[in-house]
Short mmCIF file of C-alpha atoms in Angstrom, two decimals:
data_model
loop_
_atom_site.label_atom_id
_atom_site.label_comp_id
_atom_site.label_asym_id
_atom_site.label_seq_id
_atom_site.Cartn_x
_atom_site.Cartn_y
_atom_site.Cartn_z
CA UNK S 1 -6.06 19.75 16.42
CA UNK S 2 -6.98 18.29 13.36
CA UNK S 3 -5.42 16.00 11.30
CA UNK S 4 -3.07 12.73 10.48
CA UNK S 5 -1.76 12.17 14.18
CA UNK S 6 2.00 11.87 13.81
CA UNK S 7 4.20 8.85 15.53
CA UNK S 8 4.26 10.85 18.70
CA UNK S 9 0.71 10.57 18.87
CA UNK S 10 0.42 7.04 18.19
CA UNK S 11 3.09 6.36 20.86
CA UNK S 12 0.78 7.75 23.24
CA UNK S 13 -1.98 5.54 22.24
CA UNK S 14 0.14 3.01 22.24
CA UNK S 15 1.15 4.01 26.09
CA UNK S 16 -2.92 4.72 26.89
CA UNK S 17 -4.41 1.75 25.58
CA UNK S 18 -6.55 2.72 22.76
CA UNK S 19 -3.69 0.86 20.72
CA UNK S 20 -3.08 -2.45 22.14
CA UNK S 21 -1.89 -6.29 21.45
CA UNK S 22 -1.33 -9.50 22.50
CA UNK S 23 2.35 -9.45 21.68
CA UNK S 24 4.05 -6.08 22.95
CA UNK S 25 4.03 -3.35 20.17
CA UNK S 26 7.84 -2.59 18.72
CA UNK S 27 9.00 0.88 18.65
CA UNK S 28 10.07 -0.34 14.49
CA UNK S 29 5.93 -0.71 13.95
CA UNK S 30 5.59 3.38 14.57
CA UNK S 31 5.87 5.15 11.16
CA UNK S 32 5.89 8.87 10.97
CA UNK S 33 2.23 8.93 10.36
CA UNK S 34 1.31 5.31 11.04
CA UNK S 35 1.55 1.99 12.57
CA UNK S 36 2.42 -1.33 11.29
CA UNK S 37 0.07 -4.12 11.76
CA UNK S 38 1.39 -7.92 12.58
CA UNK S 39 -0.23 -10.97 11.12
CA UNK S 40 -1.11 -13.46 13.90
CA UNK S 41 -0.57 -16.60 14.37
CA UNK S 42 -3.68 -18.73 12.43
CA UNK S 43 -5.18 -17.76 8.91
CA UNK S 44 -8.49 -19.12 8.08
CA UNK S 45 -9.27 -19.98 4.04
CA UNK S 46 -12.25 -18.77 3.03
CA UNK S 47 -14.45 -19.70 0.34
CA UNK S 48 -14.74 -15.51 -0.47
CA UNK S 49 -14.09 -11.82 0.59
CA UNK S 50 -16.64 -10.41 2.85
CA UNK S 51 -17.33 -7.70 5.15
CA UNK S 52 -18.62 -8.37 8.51
CA UNK S 53 -21.50 -6.16 8.80
CA UNK S 54 -23.48 -4.22 10.98
CA UNK S 55 -24.08 -5.90 14.45
CA UNK S 56 -21.72 -8.94 13.46
CA UNK S 57 -18.48 -9.67 14.30
CA UNK S 58 -16.35 -11.27 11.81
CA UNK S 59 -15.55 -14.25 14.16
CA UNK S 60 -18.98 -14.49 13.74
CA UNK S 61 -19.10 -15.18 9.89
CA UNK S 62 -15.90 -16.69 9.71
CA UNK S 63 -17.70 -20.21 10.44
CA UNK S 64 -20.01 -19.52 7.25
CA UNK S 65 -17.34 -19.46 4.99
CA UNK S 66 -13.79 -21.01 6.67
CA UNK S 67 -12.82 -24.31 4.50
CA UNK S 68 -9.79 -24.63 6.65
CA UNK S 69 -7.46 -23.16 9.01
CA UNK S 70 -3.61 -22.97 8.55
CA UNK S 71 -1.20 -22.18 11.48
CA UNK S 72 1.54 -20.23 10.27
CA UNK S 73 4.00 -20.23 13.76
CA UNK S 74 6.15 -22.57 11.65
CA UNK S 75 5.66 -20.34 8.42
CA UNK S 76 2.92 -21.35 6.32
CA UNK S 77 2.20 -20.67 2.05
CA UNK S 78 -0.37 -18.76 1.44
CA UNK S 79 -1.56 -19.96 -2.22
CA UNK S 80 -1.61 -17.67 -5.57
CA UNK S 81 -5.60 -16.79 -5.78
CA UNK S 82 -7.01 -17.69 -2.69
CA UNK S 83 -8.43 -15.78 -0.20
CA UNK S 84 -7.53 -16.22 3.57
CA UNK S 85 -8.63 -14.01 6.90
CA UNK S 86 -6.02 -13.43 9.78
CA UNK S 87 -6.67 -12.53 13.12
CA UNK S 88 -3.85 -9.23 13.76
CA UNK S 89 -1.98 -8.82 16.97
CA UNK S 90 -3.20 -5.27 17.33
CA UNK S 91 -7.01 -4.11 18.64
CA UNK S 92 -8.34 -0.87 18.83
CA UNK S 93 -10.21 1.18 21.13
CA UNK S 94 -10.12 4.93 19.33
CA UNK S 95 -10.31 7.66 21.49
CA UNK S 96 -13.62 9.92 20.26
CA UNK S 97 -13.10 11.81 17.54
CA UNK S 98 -10.50 9.51 15.74
CA UNK S 99 -11.09 7.65 12.76
CA UNK S 100 -8.06 5.26 11.21
CA UNK S 101 -7.83 4.11 7.87
CA UNK S 102 -5.31 1.02 6.86
CA UNK S 103 -3.47 0.26 3.63
CA UNK S 104 -1.05 -2.45 2.32
CA UNK S 105 2.78 -1.35 3.11
CA UNK S 106 4.52 -0.62 -0.71
CA UNK S 107 6.55 -4.38 -0.62
CA UNK S 108 3.34 -5.92 -0.53
CA UNK S 109 1.37 -3.57 -2.64
CA UNK S 110 4.55 -4.47 -5.16
CA UNK S 111 3.85 -8.23 -5.10
CA UNK S 112 0.38 -8.07 -6.10
CA UNK S 113 -0.59 -9.11 -2.80
CA UNK S 114 -4.02 -8.01 -2.17
CA UNK S 115 -4.25 -6.88 1.78
CA UNK S 116 -6.93 -5.04 3.58
CA UNK S 117 -8.29 -4.74 7.20
CA UNK S 118 -11.67 -5.59 8.42
CA UNK S 119 -13.55 -5.12 11.44
CA UNK S 120 -16.34 -6.08 13.55
CA UNK S 121 -19.65 -4.12 12.39
CA UNK S 122 -17.93 -2.99 9.30
CA UNK S 123 -19.86 -1.93 5.79
CA UNK S 124 -16.18 -1.04 4.19
CA UNK S 125 -12.37 -2.33 3.52
CA UNK S 126 -9.72 -0.34 5.38
CA UNK S 127 -12.44 2.01 7.03
CA UNK S 128 -12.13 2.14 10.68
CA UNK S 129 -14.94 4.51 12.17
CA UNK S 130 -14.80 7.06 15.30
CA UNK S 131 -14.65 5.47 18.28
CA UNK S 132 -14.06 1.30 17.11
CA UNK S 133 -13.55 -0.53 19.96
CA UNK S 134 -12.05 -4.20 18.80
CA UNK S 135 -9.93 -6.85 16.86
CA UNK S 136 -8.47 -6.07 13.41
CA UNK S 137 -8.18 -8.57 10.81
CA UNK S 138 -6.57 -8.64 7.50
CA UNK S 139 -7.81 -10.34 4.64
CA UNK S 140 -5.28 -11.44 1.84
CA UNK S 141 -5.47 -12.30 -1.38
CA UNK S 142 -2.03 -13.24 -3.19
CA UNK S 143 -2.89 -12.30 -6.89
CA UNK S 144 0.19 -12.87 -8.79
CA UNK S 145 3.08 -14.95 -6.20
CA UNK S 146 2.41 -17.57 -3.68
CA UNK S 147 3.91 -16.15 -0.32
CA UNK S 148 5.38 -17.50 2.79
CA UNK S 149 4.52 -16.08 6.23
CA UNK S 150 5.23 -16.15 9.35
CA UNK S 151 3.59 -14.27 12.84
CA UNK S 152 4.82 -10.85 12.96
CA UNK S 153 4.92 -9.88 9.69
CA UNK S 154 3.76 -6.75 8.62
CA UNK S 155 2.14 -6.42 5.59
CA UNK S 156 -0.56 -3.28 6.15
CA UNK S 157 -0.37 0.12 8.20
CA UNK S 158 -2.99 2.17 9.43
CA UNK S 159 -3.10 5.54 9.50
CA UNK S 160 -5.08 7.49 12.05
CA UNK S 161 -7.28 11.43 11.77
CA UNK S 162 -8.68 13.49 14.00
CA UNK S 163 -11.17 15.69 11.65
CA UNK S 164 -10.80 16.17 7.83
CA UNK S 165 -7.55 17.55 6.72
CA UNK S 166 -7.81 17.23 3.01
CA UNK S 167 -6.25 20.18 1.34
CA UNK S 168 -8.44 21.53 -1.44
CA UNK S 169 -7.18 22.77 -5.01
CA UNK S 170 -6.19 26.24 -3.72
CA UNK S 171 -4.52 25.16 -0.67
CA UNK S 172 -2.63 22.97 -2.79
CA UNK S 173 -1.53 25.05 -4.99
CA UNK S 174 -0.33 27.37 -2.40
CA UNK S 175 1.25 24.47 -0.63
CA UNK S 176 3.05 23.86 -4.25
CA UNK S 177 4.13 27.49 -4.42
CA UNK S 178 5.94 27.41 -1.34
CA UNK S 179 7.31 24.03 -1.15
CA UNK S 180 7.30 22.31 -5.04
CA UNK S 181 5.44 19.55 -4.66
CA UNK S 182 6.32 18.05 -8.35
CA UNK S 183 9.42 18.84 -10.90
CA UNK S 184 7.34 20.83 -13.42
CA UNK S 185 3.80 22.46 -13.81
CA UNK S 186 1.57 20.53 -11.12
CA UNK S 187 -1.84 19.42 -12.58
CA UNK S 188 -4.06 19.95 -9.44
CA UNK S 189 -7.86 19.04 -9.77
CA UNK S 190 -9.52 16.96 -6.77
CA UNK S 191 -5.65 16.38 -5.18
CA UNK S 192 -2.36 16.59 -7.40
CA UNK S 193 -2.61 14.37 -10.71
CA UNK S 194 0.25 12.12 -11.93
CA UNK S 195 1.14 10.34 -14.81
CA UNK S 196 2.70 7.26 -16.35
CA UNK S 197 6.31 7.72 -17.88
CA UNK S 198 6.92 5.67 -20.71
CA UNK S 199 9.98 7.05 -22.37
CA UNK S 200 12.80 6.50 -19.80
CA UNK S 201 15.53 8.87 -19.90
CA UNK S 202 18.30 6.37 -20.06
CA UNK S 203 17.55 3.11 -21.77
CA UNK S 204 14.62 1.19 -22.44
CA UNK S 205 13.09 -0.52 -19.78
CA UNK S 206 9.73 0.81 -19.06
CA UNK S 207 8.37 -1.56 -16.02
CA UNK S 208 7.83 -5.19 -15.17
CA UNK S 209 4.99 -7.45 -16.03
CA UNK S 210 5.00 -10.19 -13.36
CA UNK S 211 5.60 -14.00 -14.90
CA UNK S 212 2.24 -16.05 -14.33
CA UNK S 213 3.84 -19.75 -12.67
CA UNK S 214 6.38 -18.78 -10.57
CA UNK S 215 7.89 -20.15 -7.15
CA UNK S 216 7.07 -19.04 -3.67
CA UNK S 217 8.29 -15.70 -2.36
CA UNK S 218 9.66 -15.93 1.27
CA UNK S 219 8.53 -12.61 2.54
CA UNK S 220 11.27 -12.77 4.95
CA UNK S 221 13.74 -12.76 2.82
CA UNK S 222 15.11 -9.71 1.42
CA UNK S 223 17.08 -8.98 -1.73
CA UNK S 224 17.09 -12.77 -2.49
CA UNK S 225 15.42 -13.61 -5.28
CA UNK S 226 16.67 -12.93 -8.89
CA UNK S 227 13.92 -10.72 -10.61
CA UNK S 228 13.84 -12.30 -13.51
CA UNK S 229 12.58 -15.87 -12.18
CA UNK S 230 9.28 -13.81 -11.37
CA UNK S 231 8.94 -10.66 -13.60
CA UNK S 232 9.22 -9.82 -17.71
CA UNK S 233 11.10 -7.04 -18.12
CA UNK S 234 9.42 -4.39 -20.33
CA UNK S 235 11.38 -2.49 -23.00
CA UNK S 236 10.49 0.17 -25.97
CA UNK S 237 10.94 3.66 -26.71
CA UNK S 238 7.55 5.13 -28.25
CA UNK S 239 5.94 6.22 -25.50
CA UNK S 240 3.43 3.28 -25.95
CA UNK S 241 2.43 0.29 -23.59
CA UNK S 242 -0.71 -2.11 -23.93
CA UNK S 243 -1.93 -3.74 -20.91
CA UNK S 244 -3.21 -7.30 -20.87
CA UNK S 245 -6.10 -8.19 -18.97
CA UNK S 246 -5.19 -10.09 -16.04
CA UNK S 247 -1.81 -8.90 -16.18
CA UNK S 248 -0.10 -7.18 -13.17
CA UNK S 249 2.34 -4.57 -14.00
CA UNK S 250 5.49 -2.36 -12.22
CA UNK S 251 5.62 1.09 -13.96
CA UNK S 252 6.50 5.14 -12.43
CA UNK S 253 5.18 7.83 -12.58
CA UNK S 254 6.99 10.80 -14.56
CA UNK S 255 6.89 13.12 -12.02
CA UNK S 256 9.01 13.21 -8.87
CA UNK S 257 6.63 14.00 -5.62
CA UNK S 258 7.47 15.37 -2.58
CA UNK S 259 5.51 15.23 0.74
CA UNK S 260 6.77 18.01 3.19
CA UNK S 261 7.39 17.26 7.06
CA UNK S 262 4.03 18.69 8.04
CA UNK S 263 1.41 16.82 5.51
CA UNK S 264 0.70 12.93 4.16
CA UNK S 265 -0.82 12.27 1.38
CA UNK S 266 -2.67 8.96 -0.18
CA UNK S 267 -3.11 8.02 -3.71
CA UNK S 268 -6.00 7.39 -4.98
CA UNK S 269 -6.16 3.50 -5.90
CA UNK S 270 -8.36 3.95 -8.87
CA UNK S 271 -9.77 6.45 -11.06
CA UNK S 272 -12.45 4.50 -13.67
CA UNK S 273 -12.78 7.83 -15.94
CA UNK S 274 -8.76 7.02 -16.81
CA UNK S 275 -9.41 3.43 -18.67
CA UNK S 276 -10.17 -0.03 -17.40
CA UNK S 277 -7.14 -0.46 -15.03
CA UNK S 278 -6.10 -0.03 -11.38
CA UNK S 279 -3.45 2.00 -10.05
CA UNK S 280 -1.45 1.34 -6.98
CA UNK S 281 -3.04 -0.59 -4.30
CA UNK S 282 -0.48 0.74 -1.57
CA UNK S 283 -1.84 4.19 -1.04
CA UNK S 284 0.39 6.08 1.58
CA UNK S 285 2.86 8.27 1.53
CA UNK S 286 4.35 9.14 4.69
CA UNK S 287 5.86 13.13 5.64
CA UNK S 288 9.42 13.48 3.90
CA UNK S 289 8.85 11.21 1.47
CA UNK S 290 10.56 12.43 -1.56
CA UNK S 291 11.84 15.52 0.53
CA UNK S 292 15.70 16.39 -0.22
CA UNK S 293 16.61 17.19 3.29
CA UNK S 294 15.28 13.23 4.64
CA UNK S 295 17.42 12.07 1.48
CA UNK S 296 14.37 11.92 -0.79
CA UNK S 297 15.65 14.28 -3.92
CA UNK S 298 13.71 13.15 -7.07
CA UNK S 299 11.65 10.14 -5.59
CA UNK S 300 8.85 9.23 -8.13
CA UNK S 301 5.86 7.11 -7.30
CA UNK S 302 5.52 3.75 -8.18
CA UNK S 303 2.67 2.18 -10.18
CA UNK S 304 0.86 -1.12 -9.52
CA UNK S 305 -1.36 -1.76 -12.45
CA UNK S 306 -3.78 -4.47 -12.68
CA UNK S 307 -5.41 -4.51 -16.45
CA UNK S 308 -9.35 -5.29 -16.15
CA UNK S 309 -11.60 -6.73 -18.80
CA UNK S 310 -9.87 -5.32 -22.12
CA UNK S 311 -6.63 -4.36 -23.87
CA UNK S 312 -5.87 -0.95 -22.97
CA UNK S 313 -3.27 1.24 -24.47
CA UNK S 314 -0.66 3.59 -21.88
CA UNK S 315 0.90 6.49 -23.43
CA UNK S 316 3.68 8.21 -22.00
CA UNK S 317 2.63 11.26 -19.84
CA UNK S 318 -0.98 9.99 -19.59
CA UNK S 319 -2.59 10.53 -15.96
CA UNK S 320 -3.30 8.07 -14.25
CA UNK S 321 -4.11 8.98 -10.64
CA UNK S 322 -3.86 11.81 -8.22
CA UNK S 323 -1.98 11.94 -4.82
CA UNK S 324 -4.39 13.35 -2.19
CA UNK S 325 -2.75 15.71 0.39
CA UNK S 326 -3.84 15.97 4.26
CA UNK S 327 -1.93 18.22 6.99
CA UNK S 328 -0.46 16.58 9.90
CA UNK S 329 -2.07 17.29 13.44
CA UNK S 330 1.32 18.11 14.13
CA UNK S 331 5.21 17.73 12.96
CA UNK S 332 6.43 13.55 12.84
CA UNK S 333 9.52 13.23 15.30
CA UNK S 334 11.04 11.13 12.52
CA UNK S 335 10.70 11.70 8.88
CA UNK S 336 10.45 9.09 6.10
CA UNK S 337 13.96 7.97 4.86
CA UNK S 338 15.56 9.87 7.92
CA UNK S 339 17.19 7.54 10.10
CA UNK S 340 14.86 4.84 9.93
CA UNK S 341 14.44 1.80 7.32
CA UNK S 342 12.37 2.93 4.57
CA UNK S 343 13.43 1.28 1.56
CA UNK S 344 12.24 3.55 -1.29
CA UNK S 345 13.20 6.93 -0.70
CA UNK S 346 15.16 8.61 -3.46
CA UNK S 347 13.13 5.41 -5.85
CA UNK S 348 12.92 5.39 -9.22
CA UNK S 349 11.49 2.19 -11.27
CA UNK S 350 11.98 -0.42 -8.26
CA UNK S 351 10.79 -3.70 -7.75
CA UNK S 352 10.13 -4.70 -3.92
CA UNK S 353 12.68 -5.07 -1.42
CA UNK S 354 12.33 -9.22 -1.99
CA UNK S 355 14.67 -8.93 -5.04
CA UNK S 356 18.00 -8.31 -5.92
CA UNK S 357 18.74 -5.03 -7.25
CA UNK S 358 21.88 -4.92 -10.20
#
């Protein structure tokens, strides 16, 4: 069957060796519609981001760009503004007809930690072709904060697909009619449009802007950091926010979003037509996100926004991106937020799990 492969099928791929690892894969790595990938034991500091390209391996290309190596075993700091390549513990031997796409995990994106998967012979980031057999690497570039990492940390996730199962606009409208996907009238055009909330229902907090000079964030420390040490709060009531070039923002969608159990979604990372900024580095939405029966009623999308060359004015309700829905090849055994450690079910405006709440 075509569609995104569920957790049960990912378990089968692990058992068959289609997904392998130097260290046994943990049950907690398997999400409803994706697999978390783990950092290996060494990071290569490189001069520039690169792709291996046809006929070459990442290992072939590394000596051209490597500056030095960092042993991650005792814990090591990846410094803001630098580029690193880290071999991942997992490798793939995809069955014929199965492709994969990778993305940063939600907490990774909310720290402005640009993290992409590269493969041998790869001509694109985060795209793994039909039948790929070989190792996986993470390219990591901390943009706002230096981070402390260790082997086994999970910054990326990979989703597996058989064929294409993207819902067209008519199918998306029919799904919304059966199971409301947003709280309100949907904007359906090449996916489900979402807009930015700059008029909070209570209070005046619009979002957060990353401070330029901060301490290191240890990615293993949950709820350990004071937000004010790393973030500037943004307040306002006029429904308008001017984005500064080079700054990184955490904002929230106006719409509460639902991903029904038989579907998965991906947030399109950038729409050039909406302005000189990028929205959302971490784009996977698992089955059950925002689903009331899984404890997610009212879950909104957190927007990770980086402005580019020129200051840009965001207005309340402005459409800033879209969700692309796909069918699952089969329903997952578990839903997002239902009995698994899902940090962002039922969320509103929320920083990553590393920061204290309240």
